[in-house]
Amino acid sequence: MNRRIFLRNGSLAGLALSTLSLGACSTTPEKTTNPTDGDAAADGGPDTSFELHEATVADLQEKMKSGQLTARRITELYLQRIEQIDKAGPRLHSVLETNPDALKLADQLDEERKNGKLRGPLHGIPVLIKDNIDTADQQQTTAGSLALAGHKAQQDAFIVKKLREAGAIVLGKTNLSEWANFRSTRSTSGWSSRGGQTKNPYILDRTPSGSSSGSGAAAAANLCALAIGTETDGSIVSPASCCGLVGFKPTVGLWSRTGIIPISATQDTAGPMTRSVRDAAILLGALAGEDAADAVTKESPGKTQPDYTKFLDPNGLKGKRLGVEKGHLTGASDAIPLLKQAVELLKAQGATVVEVEVEKQTDPLGQAEYDVLLYEFKDGVNKYLATAGAGVKTLTDVIRFNTENKAKAMPFFQQEILESSDKLEGLQSPKYQAALRKSHQGARTALDTVLRENKLDGLVAITNAPARCIDLINGDSGGGPGFSSSAAMAGYPHITVPMGQVHGLPVGLSFVGGAYQEGPLLGLAYAYEQASKKRAAPAFKAPFVG
C-alpha cells in the first residue's frame, strides 16, 4: 500500500508515491539491457524473442486448445523466464520463490483437458501472487519480512482456493514493500528484508512503486500470464501505473481478504495486475464471491458478476459522461500532457468530459485515514499472527525480532510505523471511531456527491507521476499527482490503464466509480485501452552512465 499518499495528504511528510536509489539517477537512460545476458541490445527496444511475449489468457488458451502448447510447457517457459530475467540478466528481484509443485499442477490440468474437463478461461494459466497471501503448499507467506521467514500457511487464502478451483496454477510468490509499505515513514518502495530491492523493468534504477512491486514488475516483464497484488491505498494502481499495466482495485468486499496478511479491515483488498483489461476482467470474476469468514463480502451478493468480460465494448465510451480531476490538469508534472491527450481521446470516442474537484474534499482526510490504518493494523496483524503458526505471535514480537536482528531486518530504514501502531489501544477507542467516520464516510460522501451532482459515469485522473529513482539511503522521493486515496478511503473500485510514457517511464490513467461498479468501469477502461493502445513492453534500460 502506498503510505506516501496519505502521509502527504495528512501533512505528515512532503513525500509522494515513488522511488529510490543508492546515489543519483538519470532521466535519460543510455542503453538497453538484453534480458538474457545483461549486454546492451542492438536496437534499444524491448526484447520480443520470448515465446510467450505479451501473451494474453486468450492467446494461451488457443495454444493449449490447438495442441501447440500444454499447461506444463507454458509453466516451464515462465519458470525459465524468471531464471533469465529475475535471477539473472536485469535481476529484477520481483519473485521471492517459485512453487515447487507448479509443474505437477500443470500436468494434472493437462490431464483434465485431455479428458475433456475444462474449468474455465483460467484452466492451466500460471499466476504469480503477492507474498502476503496465504498458500497451503511448500511456499512461504512472509509479507517480505524476515520475522516471518519460514512461515508456511496452514490453509489457502479464500481467493487462492478460488484461483485453484478455476484451474489456475500458482506459479510463485512475488516480492513487495515489506509489511505492504507500512513499516517506516521513510521506507523504500519495493524493498523487503527477505527479497531485497525490486527494480522497474522499464529503467532499472527506477522504482517499481509499492507495495505490490513484485507483482507489477513481474507481470510487466512477462514472467507470468497474470499477477495478483493487494492494496490499502495505491498498492495495486501505483505499481501498475509505474510498470505499464492494468491494475484493478475492486470494491472492498468483492474479493475476500481471509488469509491475507492485513493492514486495514476497511480498506484492504486484493486485485488483478495484468497486461490487458480483458485479462483483468477474467481474473476479477473468477475470484469474486461471498466468504463466510469475511463479513464485508456478505454485502456483495447480487452486486457481482461471474463474468465481467460481457462489459467489454470497444465503443463503450460513446454517450458516457466523465469527470476529470481539475487539479491534475495544471502544474509541472510531465504526466499532465498525457492526461490532456487522454481527455481528447475520450471525447473523440464519444464521451463528454467535465472538470471536477474531488481531491480538495478528500485530501484533508489524510490524517484521519492514517490514524485508521494505525489502529486497524495492530488489530488485524495480531489476529492473523495468533493463528498463523508463525514464530512470531504478535506485532510486539515482530518489533522485537527486527530490533534484535537490526543489521539484516533494518539495514536502511526503521520500523516507526509498527511501533506507533503497537502503542495504540483497541478498535473501541473513540479516536479510532471518529477517524473512521471522517475518512471512510467523508470519502464516500465526496465521491458520491461529485458523481451524482455531475451525472457522471466515472472519474478520470493521473494515477501517479512517472517513477522516481530508487534511493535506499533517503527513502521514497516525492512529487507529482496521484489519485488513489479517494477510492481507497471510500472502498470504491479503481482501475488504471496505460496512458503513455514520459522519458520511457509508463504513466497510468485512472478510472474511478461508485461501489460495485466494476462492470461499467471495465467498459470505460477497455474502450480507452482499445482506442489508445498505450501498453508497451519494457526494454530493461540501464541507468545512464556519464
Coordinates of C-alpha atoms in Angstrom, one line a residue:
M1 CA 0.0 0.0 0.0
N2 CA 1.4 3.4 -0.8
R3 CA 1.5 5.2 2.5
R4 CA 3.1 8.2 0.8
I5 CA -0.2 9.4 -0.4
F6 CA -1.9 9.6 3.0
L7 CA 1.3 10.8 4.7
R8 CA 1.3 13.7 2.2
N9 CA -2.4 14.4 2.5
G10 CA -2.2 14.4 6.2
S11 CA 0.6 17.0 6.1
L12 CA 2.9 14.4 7.9
A13 CA 5.5 14.5 5.1
G14 CA 6.2 16.2 1.9
L15 CA 6.5 12.9 0.1
A16 CA 4.6 11.1 -2.6
L17 CA 4.4 7.9 -4.5
S18 CA 7.6 6.9 -5.9
T19 CA 11.1 5.7 -5.9
L20 CA 14.6 5.0 -4.7
S21 CA 18.4 4.5 -5.5
L22 CA 21.9 4.5 -3.9
G23 CA 23.0 7.7 -5.5
A24 CA 21.9 9.8 -8.4
C25 CA 19.7 8.5 -11.2
S26 CA 19.1 9.9 -14.6
T27 CA 16.0 10.7 -16.6
T28 CA 17.9 9.9 -19.9
P29 CA 19.0 6.2 -19.8
E30 CA 21.6 5.4 -22.5
K31 CA 21.3 1.7 -23.3
T32 CA 19.0 -1.3 -23.1
T33 CA 19.9 -4.4 -21.2
N34 CA 19.5 -7.7 -23.0
P35 CA 17.3 -9.8 -20.7
T36 CA 19.2 -13.0 -21.3
D37 CA 22.8 -11.9 -20.7
G38 CA 22.8 -8.3 -19.5
D39 CA 24.6 -6.9 -22.6
A40 CA 23.3 -3.9 -24.5
A41 CA 20.6 -4.7 -27.0
A42 CA 21.4 -3.6 -30.6
D43 CA 18.1 -1.8 -31.3
G44 CA 17.4 -0.3 -27.8
G45 CA 13.9 -1.7 -27.8
P46 CA 12.1 -4.4 -25.9
D47 CA 13.1 -8.0 -26.3
T48 CA 10.4 -9.9 -28.2
S49 CA 12.1 -13.2 -28.6
F50 CA 10.4 -14.8 -25.6
E51 CA 7.8 -17.3 -27.0
L52 CA 5.1 -16.0 -24.7
H53 CA 5.9 -12.3 -25.1
E54 CA 2.8 -10.3 -24.2
A55 CA 0.6 -13.4 -24.3
T56 CA -2.9 -12.9 -23.1
V57 CA -5.2 -15.5 -21.4
A58 CA -7.0 -16.0 -24.7
D59 CA -3.7 -16.5 -26.6
L60 CA -2.6 -19.2 -24.1
Q61 CA -6.0 -20.9 -24.2
E62 CA -5.9 -21.0 -28.0
K63 CA -2.4 -22.5 -28.0
M64 CA -3.5 -25.2 -25.5
K65 CA -6.7 -25.9 -27.4
S66 CA -4.8 -26.4 -30.7
G67 CA -2.2 -28.6 -29.0
Q68 CA 0.6 -26.2 -29.8
L69 CA 1.4 -25.8 -26.1
T70 CA 0.5 -27.6 -22.9
A71 CA 0.0 -26.1 -19.4
R72 CA 3.2 -27.8 -18.5
R73 CA 5.2 -26.2 -21.4
I74 CA 3.7 -22.8 -20.6
T75 CA 4.7 -23.1 -17.0
E76 CA 8.2 -24.3 -17.9
L77 CA 8.6 -21.2 -20.2
Y78 CA 7.6 -18.8 -17.4
L79 CA 9.9 -20.6 -14.9
Q80 CA 12.8 -20.3 -17.4
R81 CA 11.9 -16.6 -18.0
I82 CA 12.1 -16.0 -14.2
E83 CA 15.5 -17.5 -14.1
Q84 CA 16.7 -15.5 -17.1
I85 CA 15.2 -12.1 -16.1
D86 CA 14.6 -12.1 -12.4
K87 CA 17.5 -14.2 -11.1
A88 CA 20.0 -13.2 -13.9
G89 CA 20.1 -10.6 -16.7
P90 CA 18.5 -7.5 -15.3
R91 CA 17.9 -9.2 -11.9
L92 CA 14.6 -7.7 -11.2
H93 CA 14.2 -9.4 -7.8
S94 CA 10.4 -9.4 -8.4
V95 CA 9.9 -13.1 -7.5
L96 CA 10.7 -14.4 -4.0
E97 CA 10.2 -18.0 -4.8
T98 CA 8.6 -20.3 -7.4
N99 CA 6.2 -23.0 -6.5
P100 CA 7.9 -26.5 -6.4
D101 CA 4.6 -28.0 -7.2
A102 CA 3.9 -25.8 -10.3
L103 CA 4.8 -28.4 -12.9
K104 CA 2.9 -31.2 -11.1
L105 CA -0.2 -29.0 -11.0
A106 CA 0.3 -28.2 -14.7
D107 CA 0.4 -31.9 -15.5
Q108 CA -2.8 -32.5 -13.6
L109 CA -4.6 -29.8 -15.5
D110 CA -3.3 -31.1 -18.8
E111 CA -4.7 -34.5 -17.9
E112 CA -8.1 -32.9 -17.2
R113 CA -8.0 -31.1 -20.5
K114 CA -7.1 -34.4 -22.3
N115 CA -10.1 -36.0 -20.6
G116 CA -12.5 -33.2 -21.7
K117 CA -12.7 -31.3 -18.4
L118 CA -12.1 -27.6 -18.7
R119 CA -12.7 -25.4 -15.6
G120 CA -12.9 -22.1 -17.4
P121 CA -10.7 -19.4 -19.0
L122 CA -8.1 -19.8 -16.3
H123 CA -7.5 -23.5 -16.9
G124 CA -3.8 -24.1 -17.0
I125 CA -2.9 -20.4 -16.7
P126 CA 0.2 -19.6 -14.4
V127 CA -0.4 -16.8 -11.9
L128 CA 2.1 -15.0 -9.6
I129 CA 0.7 -13.8 -6.3
K130 CA 2.0 -11.3 -3.7
D131 CA 3.8 -12.7 -0.7
N132 CA 1.2 -11.5 1.8
I133 CA -1.4 -14.0 0.5
D134 CA -1.6 -17.5 2.1
T135 CA -0.9 -20.6 0.1
A136 CA -1.2 -24.0 1.8
D137 CA 1.7 -25.5 0.0
Q138 CA 5.5 -25.6 0.1
Q139 CA 5.7 -21.8 -0.4
Q140 CA 6.2 -19.3 2.4
T141 CA 3.9 -16.4 3.3
T142 CA 6.0 -13.6 4.9
A143 CA 4.9 -10.1 3.8
G144 CA 8.6 -9.8 2.8
S145 CA 9.7 -9.8 6.5
L146 CA 12.5 -11.9 8.0
A147 CA 10.4 -12.0 11.1
L148 CA 8.1 -14.4 9.2
A149 CA 10.7 -16.3 7.3
G150 CA 9.9 -20.0 7.1
H151 CA 6.2 -19.4 7.8
K152 CA 4.0 -21.7 5.7
A153 CA 0.3 -21.2 5.8
Q154 CA -2.0 -23.9 7.1
Q155 CA -4.7 -23.3 4.5
D156 CA -5.1 -21.3 1.3
A157 CA -6.5 -17.8 1.4
F158 CA -10.1 -17.7 0.1
I159 CA -9.0 -16.2 -3.2
V160 CA -6.3 -18.8 -3.7
K161 CA -8.9 -21.5 -3.2
K162 CA -11.0 -19.8 -5.9
L163 CA -7.9 -19.5 -8.1
R164 CA -7.2 -23.2 -7.8
E165 CA -10.8 -24.1 -8.4
A166 CA -10.7 -22.0 -11.6
G167 CA -7.8 -24.1 -12.8
A168 CA -5.1 -21.5 -12.5
I169 CA -1.5 -22.6 -11.5
V170 CA 0.0 -20.8 -8.5
L171 CA 3.4 -20.1 -10.1
G172 CA 5.1 -18.4 -7.2
K173 CA 5.2 -15.6 -4.7
T174 CA 6.2 -12.0 -5.6
N175 CA 8.4 -9.6 -3.6
L176 CA 6.7 -6.5 -2.1
S177 CA 7.4 -3.5 0.0
E178 CA 7.9 -5.1 3.4
W179 CA 4.7 -5.2 5.5
A180 CA 2.9 -3.7 2.5
N181 CA 4.8 -0.4 2.9
F182 CA 3.5 0.1 6.4
R183 CA 6.8 -0.2 8.4
S184 CA 8.5 3.2 8.1
T185 CA 7.7 6.7 7.1
R186 CA 10.9 6.8 5.1
S187 CA 11.0 3.4 3.6
T188 CA 11.9 2.4 0.0
S189 CA 9.1 1.0 -2.1
G190 CA 9.8 -2.4 -3.5
W191 CA 12.3 -3.3 -0.8
S192 CA 11.9 -6.1 1.7
S193 CA 14.3 -7.7 4.2
R194 CA 13.5 -11.1 2.7
G195 CA 13.7 -10.2 -1.0
G196 CA 15.8 -7.1 -1.4
Q197 CA 15.0 -4.4 -3.9
T198 CA 12.7 -4.9 -6.8
K199 CA 13.6 -3.0 -9.9
N200 CA 11.4 -1.3 -12.5
P201 CA 11.8 -3.3 -15.8
Y202 CA 11.5 -0.1 -17.9
I203 CA 14.5 1.7 -16.4
L204 CA 16.4 -0.4 -13.8
D205 CA 17.3 2.3 -11.3
R206 CA 13.7 3.5 -11.1
T207 CA 11.1 2.3 -8.6
P208 CA 8.5 -0.2 -9.5
S209 CA 6.4 1.5 -6.8
G210 CA 4.8 -0.2 -3.9
S211 CA 3.7 -2.2 -2.2
S212 CA 2.7 -4.7 -4.9
S213 CA 6.0 -4.0 -6.6
G214 CA 7.0 -7.6 -7.4
S215 CA 3.6 -8.4 -8.9
G216 CA 3.9 -5.2 -11.1
A217 CA 7.4 -5.8 -12.3
A218 CA 6.8 -9.5 -12.9
A219 CA 3.7 -9.0 -15.0
A220 CA 5.2 -6.2 -16.9
A221 CA 8.3 -8.3 -17.7
N222 CA 6.3 -11.3 -18.9
L223 CA 7.3 -13.5 -16.0
C224 CA 3.7 -14.8 -15.7
A225 CA 0.4 -14.7 -17.5
L226 CA -1.3 -12.8 -14.7
A227 CA -0.4 -11.4 -11.3
I228 CA -2.3 -10.6 -8.1
G229 CA -1.5 -7.7 -5.8
T230 CA -3.1 -6.2 -2.7
E231 CA -4.0 -2.6 -2.0
T232 CA -4.8 -0.5 1.0
D233 CA -4.1 2.9 -0.6
G234 CA -2.3 2.8 -4.0
S235 CA -0.6 -0.5 -3.8
I236 CA -2.1 -2.0 -6.9
V237 CA -2.8 1.0 -9.0
S238 CA 0.6 2.8 -8.3
P239 CA 2.9 -0.1 -9.3
A240 CA 0.5 -0.9 -12.2
S241 CA 0.9 2.6 -13.4
C242 CA 4.7 2.7 -13.0
C243 CA 5.1 -0.7 -14.7
G244 CA 2.8 -0.1 -17.7
L245 CA 0.0 -2.4 -16.5
V246 CA -3.7 -2.6 -16.0
G247 CA -4.3 -2.7 -12.2
F248 CA -7.7 -3.1 -10.7
K249 CA -8.5 -2.4 -7.0
P250 CA -12.1 -3.7 -6.7
T251 CA -14.8 -2.6 -4.3
V252 CA -13.8 -3.7 -0.8
G253 CA -15.9 -6.8 -0.3
L254 CA -15.8 -8.0 -3.9
W255 CA -12.8 -10.3 -3.2
S256 CA -12.4 -11.9 0.2
R257 CA -9.5 -10.9 2.4
T258 CA -9.4 -14.1 4.5
G259 CA -5.8 -15.5 4.6
I260 CA -4.2 -12.2 3.6
I261 CA -1.8 -10.5 6.0
P262 CA -3.7 -7.3 6.7
I263 CA -3.3 -3.6 7.2
S264 CA -6.8 -2.4 7.2
A265 CA -10.2 -4.2 7.7
T266 CA -11.9 -1.2 6.0
Q267 CA -9.6 -0.6 3.0
D268 CA -7.7 -3.8 2.2
T269 CA -8.4 -5.8 -0.9
A270 CA -6.5 -7.9 -3.4
G271 CA -6.9 -7.3 -7.1
P272 CA -5.7 -8.2 -10.7
M273 CA -2.5 -6.8 -12.2
T274 CA -2.4 -7.7 -15.9
R275 CA -1.3 -6.6 -19.3
S276 CA -4.8 -6.1 -20.6
V277 CA -8.2 -5.0 -19.4
R278 CA -9.7 -8.3 -20.7
D279 CA -7.4 -10.4 -18.6
A280 CA -8.2 -8.2 -15.5
A281 CA -11.9 -8.8 -16.2
I282 CA -11.4 -12.6 -16.4
L283 CA -9.5 -12.8 -13.2
L284 CA -11.8 -10.4 -11.4
G285 CA -14.9 -12.5 -12.0
A286 CA -13.2 -15.8 -11.2
L287 CA -12.2 -14.8 -7.7
A288 CA -15.3 -12.8 -6.6
G289 CA -17.5 -14.5 -4.1
E290 CA -19.0 -14.4 -0.6
D291 CA -16.8 -15.7 2.2
A292 CA -18.4 -16.6 5.5
A293 CA -15.2 -15.7 7.2
D294 CA -15.1 -12.1 5.8
A295 CA -18.2 -10.2 6.8
V296 CA -17.7 -7.4 4.2
T297 CA -18.2 -9.9 1.4
K298 CA -21.7 -10.5 2.7
E299 CA -22.6 -7.1 1.1
S300 CA -21.6 -8.4 -2.4
P301 CA -24.3 -11.0 -3.3
G302 CA -26.4 -9.6 -6.2
K303 CA -23.7 -7.0 -6.9
T304 CA -21.0 -9.1 -8.5
Q305 CA -20.7 -10.8 -11.8
P306 CA -19.2 -14.3 -12.6
D307 CA -18.1 -12.9 -16.0
Y308 CA -17.0 -9.3 -16.3
T309 CA -15.9 -9.7 -19.9
K310 CA -19.5 -9.0 -21.1
F311 CA -19.0 -5.3 -20.2
L312 CA -16.1 -5.0 -22.7
D313 CA -17.2 -2.9 -25.6
P314 CA -14.7 -1.0 -27.8
N315 CA -17.5 1.6 -28.2
G316 CA -18.1 1.8 -24.5
L317 CA -17.2 5.4 -24.2
K318 CA -19.9 6.6 -26.5
G319 CA -22.5 8.7 -24.7
K320 CA -20.7 8.4 -21.3
R321 CA -20.1 11.4 -19.0
L322 CA -16.8 11.6 -17.2
G323 CA -15.3 13.9 -14.7
V324 CA -11.6 14.8 -14.9
E325 CA -9.8 15.8 -11.7
K326 CA -9.2 19.6 -12.3
G327 CA -6.1 19.6 -10.1
H328 CA -4.4 17.2 -12.5
L329 CA -4.7 19.5 -15.5
T330 CA -2.2 22.1 -14.3
G331 CA 1.2 22.1 -12.8
A332 CA 4.8 21.0 -13.7
S333 CA 4.3 17.2 -13.9
D334 CA 5.4 15.7 -17.2
A335 CA 2.3 13.4 -16.9
I336 CA -0.1 16.3 -17.5
P337 CA 0.3 16.4 -21.3
L338 CA -0.5 12.7 -21.3
L339 CA -3.7 13.4 -19.4
K340 CA -4.8 16.2 -21.7
Q341 CA -4.2 13.9 -24.7
A342 CA -6.2 11.1 -23.0
V343 CA -9.1 13.6 -22.4
E344 CA -9.2 14.5 -26.0
L345 CA -9.2 10.8 -27.0
L346 CA -12.1 10.2 -24.6
K347 CA -14.0 13.0 -26.2
A348 CA -13.2 11.6 -29.7
Q349 CA -14.6 8.3 -28.6
G350 CA -17.9 9.9 -27.8
A351 CA -17.6 10.8 -24.1
T352 CA -18.4 14.1 -22.5
V353 CA -15.7 15.2 -20.1
V354 CA -16.2 17.9 -17.5
E355 CA -13.8 19.2 -14.9
V356 CA -14.5 18.3 -11.2
E357 CA -12.6 18.7 -7.9
V358 CA -12.5 15.6 -5.7
E359 CA -9.1 15.9 -4.1
K360 CA -9.9 19.3 -2.5
Q361 CA -12.5 17.4 -0.5
T362 CA -10.6 14.2 0.2
D363 CA -7.0 15.4 0.7
P364 CA -7.8 16.9 4.1
L365 CA -8.9 13.4 5.3
G366 CA -5.4 12.0 5.0
Q367 CA -4.6 12.3 8.7
A368 CA -7.8 10.5 9.7
E369 CA -7.0 7.8 7.2
Y370 CA -3.6 7.3 8.6
D371 CA -5.0 7.0 12.2
V372 CA -7.5 4.4 11.0
L373 CA -4.7 2.3 9.4
L374 CA -2.5 2.5 12.6
Y375 CA -5.4 1.2 14.7
E376 CA -6.6 -1.5 12.3
F377 CA -3.1 -2.7 11.5
K378 CA -2.4 -3.7 15.1
D379 CA -5.7 -5.4 15.5
G380 CA -5.5 -7.2 12.2
V381 CA -1.9 -8.4 12.4
N382 CA -2.3 -9.6 16.0
K383 CA -5.4 -11.6 14.9
Y384 CA -3.5 -13.1 11.9
L385 CA -0.4 -14.0 13.8
A386 CA -2.4 -15.5 16.7
T387 CA -3.5 -18.4 14.5
A388 CA -0.9 -18.4 11.7
G389 CA 1.6 -20.8 13.3
A390 CA 4.5 -18.5 12.7
G391 CA 7.4 -18.0 15.0
V392 CA 6.1 -14.5 16.0
K393 CA 2.7 -14.3 17.6
T394 CA 2.1 -10.6 18.0
L395 CA 3.1 -7.3 16.5
T396 CA 5.2 -6.8 19.6
D397 CA 7.1 -9.9 18.7
V398 CA 7.7 -8.6 15.2
I399 CA 9.1 -5.4 16.5
R400 CA 11.4 -7.3 19.0
F401 CA 12.6 -9.6 16.2
N402 CA 13.5 -6.6 14.0
T403 CA 15.3 -4.9 16.8
E404 CA 17.3 -8.0 17.7
N405 CA 18.2 -8.6 14.1
K406 CA 18.6 -5.0 13.1
A407 CA 21.6 -5.5 10.7
K408 CA 19.6 -7.8 8.4
A409 CA 16.0 -6.7 9.1
M410 CA 16.5 -2.9 9.2
P411 CA 19.7 -2.0 7.3
F412 CA 18.2 1.1 5.6
F413 CA 15.1 2.3 7.5
Q414 CA 13.5 1.6 10.8
Q415 CA 10.0 0.5 12.0
E416 CA 8.5 3.6 13.5
I417 CA 5.0 2.9 11.9
L418 CA 5.0 -0.6 13.5
E419 CA 6.0 0.9 16.9
S420 CA 3.3 3.7 16.6
S421 CA 0.6 1.1 15.8
D422 CA 1.7 -1.2 18.7
K423 CA 1.2 1.6 21.2
L424 CA -2.4 2.2 20.4
E425 CA -5.4 0.8 22.2
G426 CA -8.1 -1.3 20.5
L427 CA -10.8 -0.5 18.0
Q428 CA -13.1 0.5 20.8
S429 CA -11.1 3.7 21.0
P430 CA -13.2 6.9 20.5
K431 CA -10.3 8.4 18.5
Y432 CA -10.4 5.4 16.1
Q433 CA -14.2 5.5 15.7
A434 CA -14.0 9.3 14.9
A435 CA -11.2 8.9 12.4
L436 CA -13.1 6.0 10.7
R437 CA -16.2 8.1 10.3
K438 CA -14.2 11.1 9.0
S439 CA -12.1 9.2 6.4
H440 CA -14.4 6.4 5.3
Q441 CA -17.7 8.2 5.3
G442 CA -16.1 11.5 4.3
A443 CA -14.6 10.0 1.2
R444 CA -17.8 8.2 0.2
T445 CA -19.8 11.3 0.6
A446 CA -17.3 13.3 -1.5
L447 CA -17.2 10.8 -4.3
D448 CA -21.0 10.1 -4.3
T449 CA -21.8 13.8 -4.4
V450 CA -19.4 14.6 -7.3
L451 CA -20.7 11.6 -9.3
R452 CA -24.4 12.4 -8.6
E453 CA -24.4 16.1 -9.0
N454 CA -22.4 16.0 -12.2
K455 CA -24.3 12.9 -13.5
L456 CA -21.0 11.1 -14.1
D457 CA -20.3 7.5 -15.2
G458 CA -16.9 7.8 -13.7
L459 CA -13.9 9.9 -12.7
V460 CA -10.6 10.1 -14.6
A461 CA -7.2 11.4 -13.4
I462 CA -3.4 10.7 -13.5
T463 CA -2.8 7.5 -11.5
N464 CA 0.6 8.8 -10.3
A465 CA 3.7 10.5 -11.5
P466 CA 6.4 8.7 -13.5
A467 CA 8.7 6.5 -11.4
R468 CA 11.4 8.2 -9.4
C469 CA 14.8 6.9 -8.5
I470 CA 15.4 4.1 -6.1
D471 CA 17.1 5.6 -3.1
L472 CA 17.8 3.1 -0.2
I473 CA 19.6 5.9 1.7
N474 CA 16.9 8.5 1.8
G475 CA 13.8 6.5 1.0
D476 CA 11.0 7.4 -1.4
S477 CA 11.2 10.8 -3.0
G478 CA 8.0 12.8 -3.7
G479 CA 6.3 15.0 -6.2
G480 CA 3.6 14.8 -8.8
P481 CA -0.1 13.9 -8.9
G482 CA -1.6 10.7 -7.6
F483 CA -5.3 9.6 -7.4
S484 CA -5.6 6.5 -5.2
S485 CA -6.7 7.9 -1.8
S486 CA -10.2 8.9 -2.6
A487 CA -11.3 5.5 -3.8
A488 CA -9.1 3.7 -1.2
M489 CA -10.8 5.5 1.8
A490 CA -14.2 5.0 0.3
G491 CA -13.6 1.4 -0.5
Y492 CA -14.7 2.1 -4.1
P493 CA -13.4 0.5 -7.3
H494 CA -10.4 2.0 -9.2
I495 CA -8.8 0.7 -12.4
T496 CA -5.7 2.1 -14.1
V497 CA -4.8 1.7 -17.8
P498 CA -1.5 2.6 -19.5
M499 CA -1.8 6.2 -20.8
G500 CA 1.7 6.6 -22.3
Q501 CA 5.3 7.2 -21.3
V502 CA 7.5 10.0 -20.0
H503 CA 11.2 9.6 -20.8
G504 CA 10.5 5.8 -21.2
L505 CA 8.6 5.5 -17.9
P506 CA 4.9 4.5 -18.0
V507 CA 2.1 6.5 -16.6
G508 CA -1.5 5.3 -16.0
L509 CA -4.9 6.8 -16.5
S510 CA -7.3 6.2 -13.6
F511 CA -11.0 5.4 -13.8
V512 CA -12.9 5.5 -10.5
G513 CA -16.6 4.8 -9.9
G514 CA -19.1 4.1 -7.2
A515 CA -19.4 0.9 -5.1
Y516 CA -19.7 -2.3 -7.1
Q517 CA -19.5 -0.5 -10.4
E518 CA -16.7 -2.8 -11.6
G519 CA -18.5 -3.7 -14.8
P520 CA -19.2 -0.2 -16.1
L521 CA -15.6 0.9 -15.1
L522 CA -14.2 -2.1 -17.1
G523 CA -16.3 -1.0 -20.0
L524 CA -14.8 2.6 -19.9
A525 CA -11.2 1.3 -19.4
Y526 CA -11.5 -1.2 -22.2
A527 CA -12.8 1.3 -24.7
Y528 CA -10.0 3.7 -23.8
E529 CA -7.4 0.9 -24.0
Q530 CA -8.6 -0.3 -27.4
A531 CA -8.6 3.3 -28.8
S532 CA -5.2 4.3 -27.3
K533 CA -3.1 1.1 -27.3
K534 CA -0.5 2.6 -24.9
R535 CA 0.7 -0.6 -23.4
A536 CA 4.4 -1.1 -24.4
A537 CA 6.6 -3.9 -23.2
P538 CA 9.7 -2.9 -21.1
A539 CA 13.1 -2.7 -22.6
F540 CA 15.1 -3.2 -19.3
K541 CA 17.0 0.1 -19.9
A542 CA 20.1 0.5 -17.8
P543 CA 20.8 3.7 -15.9
F544 CA 22.6 6.5 -17.8
V545 CA 26.4 6.4 -17.2
G546 CA 28.1 9.7 -18.0

